[in-house]
């Protein structure tokens, strides 16, 4: 396999009235597990069904209904962790996260706060200019999705669709390693690519199968290096979370808008409040949604209906042995075996279907000529 080496990309700086500022970004990506059934019930996960038609007694929180873990969802989370070169925790546990929304029938969400199924991993984020950043993944935990409140069907009433309630999500939490809006979009693109190769999430952002919460803070040059040396977050600015982003373009816009807002506050002598915000692309602004909750605000406690989850190392090893070839390995092989440029290999491996088609075309033919035909003729048409 050809060893690909990269320089680190330049850190995004923003000129304020008094100082230059650097961006520090972390992301919490919610990826819907590709499974026909929900995490704790046999109800369908099919998107686009009639409202409230994919709902079991467990999803609707009927009295006495007990959750039963869907083993396939566990397998998909383990497969994802292995694809991100992450530590797989053989012992994990589910907790109740208590909060009250109209579209959350139980009044709590079953999640994993203290003992997630997947530990630390990494994602190599290539920027397309010969640079790349290694973004560390802190953890992946599993949780139920909530339902959906619909506000545009009636001027006086809101409607609730709980089809999505109980669908299995993987929350993929990165370290604050992303240093600019383009890197944030590239990270999400690469993560989506890996999940699609693994078959663990379809990556459809329009249907909400993949969405991101983006944590943004600012710091003076040199402060991030102090954080890296000490792991002391006091060297970084107060972060604000921009909730439920499902567009690469809007993510980049929102990061710059939020950074500018924070710079204005700090240079004006104020302090940034840690909070959850929403991005309004029409107005080009972020606005406050709620103060950022801490773990104690949700009154987490171990779910009394679910035993701790224990899996065997042999089972994990079997999943790992059957992983598909992942994007970085496939790209490296295309460069090595077919004599492709880094750019051509990147284009051809962006989607698994394109990579597979190219390999069929290139059988018995010149690799570079085949790549030119697929990229320029086929894709162009």
PDB file of N, CA and C in Angstrom, residues 114-203:
ATOM      1  N   UNK A 114     -22.045   7.554  30.784  1.00  0.00           N
ATOM      2  CA  UNK A 114     -20.875   7.186  31.577  1.00  0.00           C
ATOM      3  C   UNK A 114     -20.052   6.068  30.953  1.00  0.00           C
ATOM      4  N   UNK A 115     -20.693   5.173  30.235  1.00  0.00           N
ATOM      5  CA  UNK A 115     -19.977   4.009  29.694  1.00  0.00           C
ATOM      6  C   UNK A 115     -20.392   3.784  28.236  1.00  0.00           C
ATOM      7  N   UNK A 116     -19.805   4.551  27.310  1.00  0.00           N
ATOM      8  CA  UNK A 116     -20.179   4.413  25.889  1.00  0.00           C
ATOM      9  C   UNK A 116     -19.617   3.132  25.296  1.00  0.00           C
ATOM     10  N   UNK A 117     -20.206   2.711  24.195  1.00  0.00           N
ATOM     11  CA  UNK A 117     -19.782   1.461  23.563  1.00  0.00           C
ATOM     12  C   UNK A 117     -18.461   1.609  22.815  1.00  0.00           C
ATOM     13  N   UNK A 118     -18.128   2.824  22.364  1.00  0.00           N
ATOM     14  CA  UNK A 118     -16.905   3.065  21.590  1.00  0.00           C
ATOM     15  C   UNK A 118     -16.107   4.194  22.232  1.00  0.00           C
ATOM     16  N   UNK A 119     -14.809   3.974  22.356  1.00  0.00           N
ATOM     17  CA  UNK A 119     -13.926   4.990  22.927  1.00  0.00           C
ATOM     18  C   UNK A 119     -13.229   5.811  21.855  1.00  0.00           C
ATOM     19  N   UNK A 120     -11.974   6.153  22.078  1.00  0.00           N
ATOM     20  CA  UNK A 120     -11.275   7.121  21.235  1.00  0.00           C
ATOM     21  C   UNK A 120     -10.874   6.524  19.885  1.00  0.00           C
ATOM     22  N   UNK A 121     -11.067   7.320  18.831  1.00  0.00           N
ATOM     23  CA  UNK A 121     -10.683   6.941  17.479  1.00  0.00           C
ATOM     24  C   UNK A 121     -10.133   8.155  16.745  1.00  0.00           C
ATOM     25  N   UNK A 122     -10.170   8.107  15.397  1.00  0.00           N
ATOM     26  CA  UNK A 122      -9.612   9.215  14.627  1.00  0.00           C
ATOM     27  C   UNK A 122     -10.161   9.210  13.207  1.00  0.00           C
ATOM     28  N   UNK A 123     -10.146  10.388  12.608  1.00  0.00           N
ATOM     29  CA  UNK A 123     -10.562  10.560  11.213  1.00  0.00           C
ATOM     30  C   UNK A 123      -9.523  11.432  10.522  1.00  0.00           C
ATOM     31  N   UNK A 124      -8.937  10.918   9.439  1.00  0.00           N
ATOM     32  CA  UNK A 124      -7.993  11.708   8.649  1.00  0.00           C
ATOM     33  C   UNK A 124      -8.785  12.566   7.673  1.00  0.00           C
ATOM     34  N   UNK A 125      -8.692  13.885   7.837  1.00  0.00           N
ATOM     35  CA  UNK A 125      -9.471  14.830   7.033  1.00  0.00           C
ATOM     36  C   UNK A 125      -8.555  15.486   6.013  1.00  0.00           C
ATOM     37  N   UNK A 126      -8.712  15.113   4.745  1.00  0.00           N
ATOM     38  CA  UNK A 126      -7.886  15.660   3.672  1.00  0.00           C
ATOM     39  C   UNK A 126      -8.537  16.918   3.103  1.00  0.00           C
ATOM     40  N   UNK A 127      -7.716  17.938   2.869  1.00  0.00           N
ATOM     41  CA  UNK A 127      -8.242  19.221   2.433  1.00  0.00           C
ATOM     42  C   UNK A 127      -8.119  19.432   0.926  1.00  0.00           C
ATOM     43  N   UNK A 128      -7.544  18.462   0.194  1.00  0.00           N
ATOM     44  CA  UNK A 128      -7.491  18.554  -1.256  1.00  0.00           C
ATOM     45  C   UNK A 128      -6.368  19.405  -1.804  1.00  0.00           C
ATOM     46  N   UNK A 129      -5.532  19.939  -0.928  1.00  0.00           N
ATOM     47  CA  UNK A 129      -4.410  20.770  -1.386  1.00  0.00           C
ATOM     48  C   UNK A 129      -3.082  20.214  -0.878  1.00  0.00           C
ATOM     49  N   UNK A 130      -3.066  18.912  -0.611  1.00  0.00           N
ATOM     50  CA  UNK A 130      -1.863  18.295  -0.074  1.00  0.00           C
ATOM     51  C   UNK A 130      -1.735  18.408   1.428  1.00  0.00           C
ATOM     52  N   UNK A 131      -2.774  18.913   2.093  1.00  0.00           N
ATOM     53  CA  UNK A 131      -2.762  19.019   3.550  1.00  0.00           C
ATOM     54  C   UNK A 131      -3.862  18.147   4.135  1.00  0.00           C
ATOM     55  N   UNK A 132      -3.696  17.768   5.378  1.00  0.00           N
ATOM     56  CA  UNK A 132      -4.704  16.963   6.070  1.00  0.00           C
ATOM     57  C   UNK A 132      -4.553  17.164   7.567  1.00  0.00           C
ATOM     58  N   UNK A 133      -5.654  17.018   8.272  1.00  0.00           N
ATOM     59  CA  UNK A 133      -5.616  17.087   9.734  1.00  0.00           C
ATOM     60  C   UNK A 133      -6.217  15.810  10.304  1.00  0.00           C
ATOM     61  N   UNK A 134      -5.576  15.306  11.337  1.00  0.00           N
ATOM     62  CA  UNK A 134      -6.095  14.128  12.016  1.00  0.00           C
ATOM     63  C   UNK A 134      -7.016  14.600  13.139  1.00  0.00           C
ATOM     64  N   UNK A 135      -8.309  14.378  12.973  1.00  0.00           N
ATOM     65  CA  UNK A 135      -9.291  14.797  13.977  1.00  0.00           C
ATOM     66  C   UNK A 135      -9.579  13.613  14.889  1.00  0.00           C
ATOM     67  N   UNK A 136      -9.345  13.816  16.174  1.00  0.00           N
ATOM     68  CA  UNK A 136      -9.570  12.747  17.136  1.00  0.00           C
ATOM     69  C   UNK A 136     -11.054  12.631  17.486  1.00  0.00           C
ATOM     70  N   UNK A 137     -11.525  11.407  17.544  1.00  0.00           N
ATOM     71  CA  UNK A 137     -12.884  11.127  18.009  1.00  0.00           C
ATOM     72  C   UNK A 137     -12.794  10.762  19.482  1.00  0.00           C
ATOM     73  N   UNK A 138     -13.576  11.434  20.302  1.00  0.00           N
ATOM     74  CA  UNK A 138     -13.536  11.191  21.746  1.00  0.00           C
ATOM     75  C   UNK A 138     -14.308   9.937  22.123  1.00  0.00           C
ATOM     76  N   UNK A 139     -15.480   9.718  21.480  1.00  0.00           N
ATOM     77  CA  UNK A 139     -16.347   8.608  21.858  1.00  0.00           C
ATOM     78  C   UNK A 139     -17.460   8.466  20.832  1.00  0.00           C
ATOM     79  N   UNK A 140     -18.073   7.310  20.821  1.00  0.00           N
ATOM     80  CA  UNK A 140     -19.339   7.108  20.108  1.00  0.00           C
ATOM     81  C   UNK A 140     -20.285   6.448  21.096  1.00  0.00           C
ATOM     82  N   UNK A 141     -21.414   7.069  21.336  1.00  0.00           N
ATOM     83  CA  UNK A 141     -22.414   6.410  22.173  1.00  0.00           C
ATOM     84  C   UNK A 141     -23.724   6.269  21.412  1.00  0.00           C
ATOM     85  N   UNK A 142     -24.518   5.327  21.862  1.00  0.00           N
ATOM     86  CA  UNK A 142     -25.791   5.035  21.211  1.00  0.00           C
ATOM     87  C   UNK A 142     -26.917   5.677  22.008  1.00  0.00           C
ATOM     88  N   UNK A 143     -27.964   6.088  21.313  1.00  0.00           N
ATOM     89  CA  UNK A 143     -29.118   6.664  21.985  1.00  0.00           C
ATOM     90  C   UNK A 143     -30.340   6.605  21.092  1.00  0.00           C
ATOM     91  N   UNK A 144     -31.500   6.794  21.701  1.00  0.00           N
ATOM     92  CA  UNK A 144     -32.749   6.864  20.948  1.00  0.00           C
ATOM     93  C   UNK A 144     -32.918   8.253  20.344  1.00  0.00           C
ATOM     94  N   UNK A 145     -33.498   8.294  19.163  1.00  0.00           N
ATOM     95  CA  UNK A 145     -33.905   9.578  18.607  1.00  0.00           C
ATOM     96  C   UNK A 145     -35.237   9.982  19.225  1.00  0.00           C
ATOM     97  N   UNK A 146     -35.536  11.268  19.176  1.00  0.00           N
ATOM     98  CA  UNK A 146     -36.843  11.768  19.606  1.00  0.00           C
ATOM     99  C   UNK A 146     -37.779  11.820  18.399  1.00  0.00           C
ATOM    100  N   UNK A 147     -39.016  12.213  18.634  1.00  0.00           N
ATOM    101  CA  UNK A 147     -39.970  12.361  17.542  1.00  0.00           C
ATOM    102  C   UNK A 147     -39.813  13.710  16.854  1.00  0.00           C
ATOM    103  N   UNK A 148     -40.857  14.131  16.206  1.00  0.00           N
ATOM    104  CA  UNK A 148     -40.802  15.356  15.408  1.00  0.00           C
ATOM    105  C   UNK A 148     -42.058  16.185  15.665  1.00  0.00           C
ATOM    106  N   UNK A 149     -41.853  17.453  16.005  1.00  0.00           N
ATOM    107  CA  UNK A 149     -42.975  18.383  16.154  1.00  0.00           C
ATOM    108  C   UNK A 149     -43.155  19.153  14.857  1.00  0.00           C
ATOM    109  N   UNK A 150     -44.392  19.260  14.403  1.00  0.00           N
ATOM    110  CA  UNK A 150     -44.709  19.893  13.116  1.00  0.00           C
ATOM    111  C   UNK A 150     -45.544  21.147  13.386  1.00  0.00           C
ATOM    112  N   UNK A 151     -45.033  22.284  12.953  1.00  0.00           N
ATOM    113  CA  UNK A 151     -45.658  23.562  13.317  1.00  0.00           C
ATOM    114  C   UNK A 151     -46.289  24.295  12.140  1.00  0.00           C
ATOM    115  N   UNK A 152     -46.181  23.746  10.923  1.00  0.00           N
ATOM    116  CA  UNK A 152     -46.624  24.515   9.751  1.00  0.00           C
ATOM    117  C   UNK A 152     -47.872  23.943   9.079  1.00  0.00           C
ATOM    118  N   UNK A 153     -48.595  23.073   9.768  1.00  0.00           N
ATOM    119  CA  UNK A 153     -49.800  22.494   9.176  1.00  0.00           C
ATOM    120  C   UNK A 153     -51.073  23.212   9.608  1.00  0.00           C
ATOM    121  N   UNK A 154     -50.987  23.962  10.709  1.00  0.00           N
ATOM    122  CA  UNK A 154     -52.163  24.644  11.242  1.00  0.00           C
ATOM    123  C   UNK A 154     -51.694  25.906  11.949  1.00  0.00           C
ATOM    124  N   UNK A 155     -52.409  27.024  11.788  1.00  0.00           N
ATOM    125  CA  UNK A 155     -51.952  28.281  12.409  1.00  0.00           C
ATOM    126  C   UNK A 155     -52.080  28.280  13.928  1.00  0.00           C
ATOM    127  N   UNK A 156     -52.881  27.387  14.479  1.00  0.00           N
ATOM    128  CA  UNK A 156     -53.152  27.414  15.917  1.00  0.00           C
ATOM    129  C   UNK A 156     -52.651  26.191  16.675  1.00  0.00           C
ATOM    130  N   UNK A 157     -52.241  25.165  15.963  1.00  0.00           N
ATOM    131  CA  UNK A 157     -51.860  23.932  16.637  1.00  0.00           C
ATOM    132  C   UNK A 157     -50.543  23.390  16.086  1.00  0.00           C
ATOM    133  N   UNK A 158     -49.843  22.655  16.928  1.00  0.00           N
ATOM    134  CA  UNK A 158     -48.681  21.886  16.497  1.00  0.00           C
ATOM    135  C   UNK A 158     -49.043  20.407  16.543  1.00  0.00           C
ATOM    136  N   UNK A 159     -48.447  19.643  15.654  1.00  0.00           N
ATOM    137  CA  UNK A 159     -48.711  18.212  15.581  1.00  0.00           C
ATOM    138  C   UNK A 159     -47.431  17.456  15.938  1.00  0.00           C
ATOM    139  N   UNK A 160     -47.603  16.243  16.433  1.00  0.00           N
ATOM    140  CA  UNK A 160     -46.476  15.425  16.849  1.00  0.00           C
ATOM    141  C   UNK A 160     -46.488  14.118  16.069  1.00  0.00           C
ATOM    142  N   UNK A 161     -45.346  13.798  15.442  1.00  0.00           N
ATOM    143  CA  UNK A 161     -45.147  12.533  14.730  1.00  0.00           C
ATOM    144  C   UNK A 161     -44.045  11.773  15.465  1.00  0.00           C
ATOM    145  N   UNK A 162     -44.390  10.627  16.044  1.00  0.00           N
ATOM    146  CA  UNK A 162     -43.405   9.870  16.827  1.00  0.00           C
ATOM    147  C   UNK A 162     -42.852   8.670  16.060  1.00  0.00           C
ATOM    148  N   UNK A 163     -42.968   8.695  14.734  1.00  0.00           N
ATOM    149  CA  UNK A 163     -42.357   7.621  13.938  1.00  0.00           C
ATOM    150  C   UNK A 163     -40.862   7.478  14.226  1.00  0.00           C
ATOM    151  N   UNK A 164     -40.182   8.594  14.401  1.00  0.00           N
ATOM    152  CA  UNK A 164     -38.732   8.587  14.572  1.00  0.00           C
ATOM    153  C   UNK A 164     -38.325   8.224  15.999  1.00  0.00           C
ATOM    154  N   UNK A 165     -39.285   8.284  16.933  1.00  0.00           N
ATOM    155  CA  UNK A 165     -38.978   8.005  18.334  1.00  0.00           C
ATOM    156  C   UNK A 165     -38.436   6.585  18.499  1.00  0.00           C
ATOM    157  N   UNK A 166     -37.287   6.468  19.130  1.00  0.00           N
ATOM    158  CA  UNK A 166     -36.697   5.158  19.374  1.00  0.00           C
ATOM    159  C   UNK A 166     -35.760   4.674  18.292  1.00  0.00           C
ATOM    160  N   UNK A 167     -35.667   5.406  17.174  1.00  0.00           N
ATOM    161  CA  UNK A 167     -34.705   5.034  16.131  1.00  0.00           C
ATOM    162  C   UNK A 167     -33.294   5.171  16.709  1.00  0.00           C
ATOM    163  N   UNK A 168     -32.417   4.230  16.367  1.00  0.00           N
ATOM    164  CA  UNK A 168     -31.073   4.209  16.950  1.00  0.00           C
ATOM    165  C   UNK A 168     -30.171   5.251  16.303  1.00  0.00           C
ATOM    166  N   UNK A 169     -29.576   6.085  17.140  1.00  0.00           N
ATOM    167  CA  UNK A 169     -28.580   7.047  16.700  1.00  0.00           C
ATOM    168  C   UNK A 169     -27.225   6.685  17.275  1.00  0.00           C
ATOM    169  N   UNK A 170     -26.187   6.947  16.510  1.00  0.00           N
ATOM    170  CA  UNK A 170     -24.826   6.967  17.032  1.00  0.00           C
ATOM    171  C   UNK A 170     -24.423   8.429  17.151  1.00  0.00           C
ATOM    172  N   UNK A 171     -24.046   8.862  18.337  1.00  0.00           N
ATOM    173  CA  UNK A 171     -23.523  10.220  18.487  1.00  0.00           C
ATOM    174  C   UNK A 171     -22.003  10.128  18.485  1.00  0.00           C
ATOM    175  N   UNK A 172     -21.412  10.681  17.442  1.00  0.00           N
ATOM    176  CA  UNK A 172     -19.959  10.622  17.229  1.00  0.00           C
ATOM    177  C   UNK A 172     -19.386  11.968  17.660  1.00  0.00           C
ATOM    178  N   UNK A 173     -18.662  11.969  18.776  1.00  0.00           N
ATOM    179  CA  UNK A 173     -18.197  13.209  19.404  1.00  0.00           C
ATOM    180  C   UNK A 173     -16.714  13.393  19.110  1.00  0.00           C
ATOM    181  N   UNK A 174     -16.374  14.498  18.466  1.00  0.00           N
ATOM    182  CA  UNK A 174     -14.964  14.760  18.171  1.00  0.00           C
ATOM    183  C   UNK A 174     -14.324  15.567  19.290  1.00  0.00           C
ATOM    184  N   UNK A 175     -13.011  15.520  19.352  1.00  0.00           N
ATOM    185  CA  UNK A 175     -12.253  16.460  20.182  1.00  0.00           C
ATOM    186  C   UNK A 175     -12.260  17.826  19.470  1.00  0.00           C
ATOM    187  N   UNK A 176     -11.905  18.916  20.169  1.00  0.00           N
ATOM    188  CA  UNK A 176     -11.897  20.239  19.534  1.00  0.00           C
ATOM    189  C   UNK A 176     -10.659  20.424  18.658  1.00  0.00           C
ATOM    190  N   UNK A 177     -10.536  19.585  17.634  1.00  0.00           N
ATOM    191  CA  UNK A 177      -9.342  19.566  16.782  1.00  0.00           C
ATOM    192  C   UNK A 177      -9.543  20.286  15.451  1.00  0.00           C
ATOM    193  N   UNK A 178     -10.755  20.701  15.137  1.00  0.00           N
ATOM    194  CA  UNK A 178     -11.063  21.298  13.836  1.00  0.00           C
ATOM    195  C   UNK A 178     -10.791  22.800  13.942  1.00  0.00           C
ATOM    196  N   UNK A 179     -10.074  23.369  12.966  1.00  0.00           N
ATOM    197  CA  UNK A 179      -9.562  24.732  13.108  1.00  0.00           C
ATOM    198  C   UNK A 179     -10.105  25.711  12.074  1.00  0.00           C
ATOM    199  N   UNK A 180     -11.162  25.342  11.358  1.00  0.00           N
ATOM    200  CA  UNK A 180     -11.731  26.267  10.393  1.00  0.00           C
ATOM    201  C   UNK A 180     -13.011  25.715   9.795  1.00  0.00           C
ATOM    202  N   UNK A 181     -13.823  26.570   9.165  1.00  0.00           N
ATOM    203  CA  UNK A 181     -15.099  26.118   8.604  1.00  0.00           C
ATOM    204  C   UNK A 181     -14.936  25.100   7.482  1.00  0.00           C
ATOM    205  N   UNK A 182     -13.909  25.288   6.629  1.00  0.00           N
ATOM    206  CA  UNK A 182     -13.700  24.323   5.549  1.00  0.00           C
ATOM    207  C   UNK A 182     -13.329  22.954   6.115  1.00  0.00           C
ATOM    208  N   UNK A 183     -12.523  22.947   7.178  1.00  0.00           N
ATOM    209  CA  UNK A 183     -12.164  21.685   7.821  1.00  0.00           C
ATOM    210  C   UNK A 183     -13.389  21.009   8.423  1.00  0.00           C
ATOM    211  N   UNK A 184     -14.291  21.808   8.994  1.00  0.00           N
ATOM    212  CA  UNK A 184     -15.506  21.239   9.585  1.00  0.00           C
ATOM    213  C   UNK A 184     -16.334  20.523   8.522  1.00  0.00           C
ATOM    214  N   UNK A 185     -16.501  21.163   7.368  1.00  0.00           N
ATOM    215  CA  UNK A 185     -17.254  20.538   6.279  1.00  0.00           C
ATOM    216  C   UNK A 185     -16.526  19.302   5.757  1.00  0.00           C
ATOM    217  N   UNK A 186     -15.191  19.393   5.661  1.00  0.00           N
ATOM    218  CA  UNK A 186     -14.407  18.263   5.174  1.00  0.00           C
ATOM    219  C   UNK A 186     -14.474  17.085   6.153  1.00  0.00           C
ATOM    220  N   UNK A 187     -14.467  17.387   7.450  1.00  0.00           N
ATOM    221  CA  UNK A 187     -14.588  16.333   8.466  1.00  0.00           C
ATOM    222  C   UNK A 187     -15.915  15.610   8.342  1.00  0.00           C
ATOM    223  N   UNK A 188     -16.998  16.377   8.224  1.00  0.00           N
ATOM    224  CA  UNK A 188     -18.320  15.754   8.119  1.00  0.00           C
ATOM    225  C   UNK A 188     -18.440  14.960   6.823  1.00  0.00           C
ATOM    226  N   UNK A 189     -17.855  15.486   5.731  1.00  0.00           N
ATOM    227  CA  UNK A 189     -17.868  14.767   4.448  1.00  0.00           C
ATOM    228  C   UNK A 189     -17.125  13.444   4.563  1.00  0.00           C
ATOM    229  N   UNK A 190     -15.953  13.476   5.208  1.00  0.00           N
ATOM    230  CA  UNK A 190     -15.152  12.250   5.351  1.00  0.00           C
ATOM    231  C   UNK A 190     -15.856  11.251   6.262  1.00  0.00           C
ATOM    232  N   UNK A 191     -16.431  11.732   7.344  1.00  0.00           N
ATOM    233  CA  UNK A 191     -17.148  10.845   8.255  1.00  0.00           C
ATOM    234  C   UNK A 191     -18.333  10.187   7.544  1.00  0.00           C
ATOM    235  N   UNK A 192     -19.063  10.973   6.785  1.00  0.00           N
ATOM    236  CA  UNK A 192     -20.199  10.441   6.020  1.00  0.00           C
ATOM    237  C   UNK A 192     -19.720   9.379   5.034  1.00  0.00           C
ATOM    238  N   UNK A 193     -18.592   9.635   4.369  1.00  0.00           N
ATOM    239  CA  UNK A 193     -18.044   8.690   3.400  1.00  0.00           C
ATOM    240  C   UNK A 193     -17.713   7.354   4.081  1.00  0.00           C
ATOM    241  N   UNK A 194     -17.067   7.421   5.236  1.00  0.00           N
ATOM    242  CA  UNK A 194     -16.692   6.202   5.951  1.00  0.00           C
ATOM    243  C   UNK A 194     -17.932   5.416   6.369  1.00  0.00           C
ATOM    244  N   UNK A 195     -18.932   6.107   6.908  1.00  0.00           N
ATOM    245  CA  UNK A 195     -20.150   5.422   7.350  1.00  0.00           C
ATOM    246  C   UNK A 195     -20.873   4.761   6.181  1.00  0.00           C
ATOM    247  N   UNK A 196     -20.885   5.420   5.031  1.00  0.00           N
ATOM    248  CA  UNK A 196     -21.531   4.848   3.857  1.00  0.00           C
ATOM    249  C   UNK A 196     -20.751   3.629   3.337  1.00  0.00           C
ATOM    250  N   UNK A 197     -19.434   3.681   3.369  1.00  0.00           N
ATOM    251  CA  UNK A 197     -18.625   2.520   2.994  1.00  0.00           C
ATOM    252  C   UNK A 197     -18.908   1.341   3.928  1.00  0.00           C
ATOM    253  N   UNK A 198     -19.027   1.646   5.235  1.00  0.00           N
ATOM    254  CA  UNK A 198     -19.282   0.600   6.221  1.00  0.00           C
ATOM    255  C   UNK A 198     -20.697   0.058   6.150  1.00  0.00           C
ATOM    256  N   UNK A 199     -21.623   0.865   5.595  1.00  0.00           N
ATOM    257  CA  UNK A 199     -23.022   0.472   5.558  1.00  0.00           C
ATOM    258  C   UNK A 199     -23.726   0.660   6.886  1.00  0.00           C
ATOM    259  N   UNK A 200     -23.191   1.531   7.753  1.00  0.00           N
ATOM    260  CA  UNK A 200     -23.791   1.714   9.070  1.00  0.00           C
ATOM    261  C   UNK A 200     -24.732   2.916   9.144  1.00  0.00           C
ATOM    262  N   UNK A 201     -24.686   3.795   8.142  1.00  0.00           N
ATOM    263  CA  UNK A 201     -25.589   4.951   8.064  1.00  0.00           C
ATOM    264  C   UNK A 201     -25.648   5.369   6.606  1.00  0.00           C
ATOM    265  N   UNK A 202     -26.837   5.719   6.121  1.00  0.00           N
ATOM    266  CA  UNK A 202     -26.930   6.095   4.703  1.00  0.00           C
ATOM    267  C   UNK A 202     -26.457   7.519   4.444  1.00  0.00           C
ATOM    268  N   UNK A 203     -26.232   8.302   5.503  1.00  0.00           N
ATOM    269  CA  UNK A 203     -25.662   9.640   5.354  1.00  0.00           C
ATOM    270  C   UNK A 203     -26.586  10.663   4.735  1.00  0.00           C
TER     271      UNK A 203
END
